[in-house]
XYZ file of C-alpha atoms in Angstrom:
214
model
C 89.628 100.847 114.996
C 89.002 105.627 115.467
C 87.599 106.426 111.987
C 89.150 108.124 109.054
C 87.021 111.234 108.604
C 89.336 113.229 106.746
C 93.255 113.302 106.323
C 94.340 117.052 106.587
C 97.241 119.137 104.512
C 97.201 116.327 101.635
C 94.697 115.223 99.344
C 94.551 111.238 98.584
C 93.346 110.456 95.151
C 93.214 106.279 94.751
C 93.671 104.730 91.468
C 91.477 100.940 91.044
C 91.954 99.242 88.454
C 92.971 95.461 87.270
C 96.723 94.471 87.483
C 97.509 92.938 84.317
C 101.168 94.408 82.723
C 99.083 97.387 79.951
C 96.016 98.270 83.163
C 99.331 98.573 85.553
C 100.865 100.444 82.693
C 97.949 102.980 82.427
C 97.407 103.487 85.767
C 100.659 104.880 85.885
C 100.153 107.076 83.335
C 96.963 108.730 85.274
C 98.933 108.357 88.578
C 101.345 111.372 86.811
C 99.623 113.327 85.716
C 96.947 113.168 89.612
C 100.897 113.689 90.981
C 101.761 117.113 88.523
C 98.709 118.558 89.979
C 100.137 119.517 93.006
C 101.615 122.911 91.752
C 97.247 123.863 91.560
C 96.247 122.963 95.419
C 97.597 124.409 98.838
C 97.314 120.938 99.543
C 99.723 117.873 98.640
C 98.028 115.729 95.803
C 99.336 112.109 96.188
C 98.222 109.361 93.780
C 98.133 106.070 95.294
C 97.750 102.499 93.646
C 96.238 100.208 95.909
C 98.598 97.326 94.516
C 101.698 99.194 95.625
C 100.674 100.075 99.365
C 101.144 98.960 102.580
C 98.998 100.507 105.490
C 100.346 100.651 109.012
C 98.222 102.026 111.911
C 99.036 102.899 115.515
C 95.967 104.147 117.654
C 97.624 105.023 120.839
C 99.866 107.085 118.986
C 97.399 108.438 116.551
C 99.664 107.565 113.657
C 98.611 105.924 110.195
C 102.053 105.298 107.717
C 101.481 105.055 104.096
C 103.919 102.801 102.004
C 104.410 102.784 98.343
C 106.596 99.879 97.552
C 108.335 100.660 93.756
C 111.179 98.784 92.119
C 113.241 98.057 95.653
C 112.623 101.151 96.769
C 109.451 102.761 99.114
C 108.107 106.139 100.421
C 106.651 106.766 104.022
C 103.605 109.067 104.069
C 103.337 110.001 108.255
C 100.003 110.801 109.387
C 99.940 112.219 112.670
C 96.313 112.476 114.007
C 95.369 112.199 109.820
C 97.395 115.167 109.022
C 100.680 115.181 107.550
C 104.427 115.062 109.526
C 106.631 113.324 107.638
C 107.988 112.417 103.733
C 110.578 109.539 103.520
C 112.449 107.311 100.624
C 114.788 104.122 101.078
C 115.444 101.205 100.029
C 113.307 98.099 100.684
C 113.011 94.995 98.884
C 110.393 93.157 101.337
C 107.910 93.623 103.785
C 110.588 92.759 106.606
C 112.924 95.223 105.145
C 109.763 98.073 105.137
C 109.104 97.297 108.429
C 112.466 96.929 110.343
C 113.109 100.524 108.408
C 110.712 101.939 110.071
C 111.261 100.822 113.522
C 115.120 101.782 113.002
C 113.769 105.570 111.832
C 111.356 105.688 114.992
C 108.008 105.513 113.097
C 106.548 101.874 114.953
C 106.057 100.914 117.597
C 105.078 97.787 118.941
C 101.614 97.961 118.658
C 101.003 98.997 115.234
C 99.812 96.133 112.653
C 99.315 96.308 109.049
C 95.963 96.232 107.564
C 94.714 93.632 105.441
C 94.198 94.081 102.198
C 89.642 95.105 102.302
C 90.418 96.998 105.338
C 93.219 99.037 103.641
C 90.813 99.657 101.032
C 88.119 100.608 103.334
C 90.832 103.147 105.110
C 91.775 104.820 101.865
C 88.109 105.226 99.898
C 87.104 107.107 103.267
C 90.580 108.942 103.317
C 90.867 109.971 99.703
C 89.444 113.342 97.550
C 89.043 111.374 94.878
C 88.695 107.463 93.457
C 89.357 106.549 89.493
C 88.631 103.069 88.198
C 90.528 102.400 85.071
C 88.604 99.657 82.919
C 90.938 99.267 79.800
C 91.091 95.895 78.716
C 87.601 93.671 78.408
C 89.199 90.373 79.534
C 90.134 90.833 82.825
C 88.490 88.865 86.317
C 86.716 92.403 87.174
C 88.209 92.587 90.650
C 87.919 96.723 90.056
C 83.698 95.948 90.254
C 83.966 93.819 93.227
C 86.007 96.352 95.372
C 84.129 99.018 94.233
C 81.287 97.614 94.630
C 82.625 96.384 98.722
C 83.206 100.458 98.909
C 79.722 101.244 97.823
C 78.068 98.530 99.668
C 79.593 99.276 102.978
C 78.813 102.662 103.193
C 82.974 103.990 102.730
C 82.553 106.116 99.784
C 80.563 108.392 97.745
C 79.400 108.088 94.314
C 79.635 111.465 93.814
C 83.399 111.755 94.128
C 84.136 108.523 92.417
C 84.536 108.645 88.831
C 84.667 105.046 86.286
C 86.640 105.243 82.948
C 86.269 101.884 80.626
C 88.366 102.270 76.795
C 85.556 102.571 74.305
C 84.511 99.605 72.824
C 84.227 97.688 76.362
C 80.894 96.220 76.742
C 79.631 97.165 80.405
C 78.421 94.101 82.021
C 74.574 93.913 83.235
C 76.570 94.330 87.296
C 78.274 97.645 86.262
C 75.509 98.756 84.589
C 72.762 98.253 87.279
C 75.713 99.641 89.888
C 76.283 102.919 87.532
C 72.440 103.091 87.902
C 72.126 102.673 91.503
C 74.629 104.675 92.979
C 75.037 107.073 89.815
C 78.559 107.082 90.300
C 80.228 109.548 86.933
C 80.927 107.574 83.920
C 83.577 108.892 81.755
C 84.441 106.610 78.183
C 87.812 107.832 76.760
C 89.286 106.661 73.483
C 92.758 106.380 74.027
C 95.528 107.121 76.845
C 95.709 110.972 75.705
C 92.033 110.892 76.036
C 91.928 109.357 79.275
C 94.487 111.933 80.620
C 92.954 114.960 79.637
C 89.617 113.592 81.136
C 91.526 113.355 85.140
C 93.344 116.484 84.271
C 89.720 117.931 83.345
C 87.977 116.078 86.502
C 91.075 117.220 88.826
C 91.281 121.162 88.167
C 87.402 121.585 88.273
C 87.091 119.257 91.267
C 89.666 121.445 92.870
C 88.001 124.507 91.520
C 84.996 123.771 93.964
C 87.291 122.989 96.619
C 88.030 126.148 96.712
C 85.007 127.425 96.769
C 83.604 125.835 99.701
C-alpha cells in the first residue's frame, strides 16, 4: 500500500480519547471548535474522531474515502491521489449501507479495502496536520495512550504536532510521564471545558500562522 505523506487542500485534525459518554461529549466540543477554523485557512479543516471513522482505499485508482458516521447518517470525503475531490452526505446506519451507497455513487469498486483499526489509525496519523489527545476522566482504561504509544513507536506521528490535554486533578501515570519525557510531546493541563476550548483555539491559530509563513 502506498504510504501517505500528505493530503492536499485539506487539513485533518485527529482527535483521540476514551469513548465513555462524558469524554465523548468533550471530544465533540473540541471537534466543533476545530471545525470553526476553516474560515481562517485556505484549506478545509476537518476534525475526525477515530471511533466514528471508516476508511476505504483503492490503490490502483489512487482513491481514498474517509467516511464519518453519526446518528444514522454518513459523510464521505473523497480523495484522489491525496487531493480532496468531493464531500457528500447520505443516510446510512450500517457498514453495508455505507458501502452500498458508495457503490451506487460510483466511488467504490471491486478492488477496495476497508482498513482495520490499527491501519486506519496509522493512515490518519500520517495524514493529519495535528493530533489532539484528550484525557477528561481518570477512571478509564487508557486505550488512547496505547494508540499514541503505537503511533510514536512506529514513527507514524511526530511529537511536535501532537498535543495531550489532561484535565486538572488527573494524576499522570508513570508510563505517560516517561512517554512525554522521551518524545517531548506537547502537554497542556485544562481546568474546564471552556479552558480546553480556548487552548484548542490558541494552538490552531498559531499552527495555522506557522503554516502560512512556511
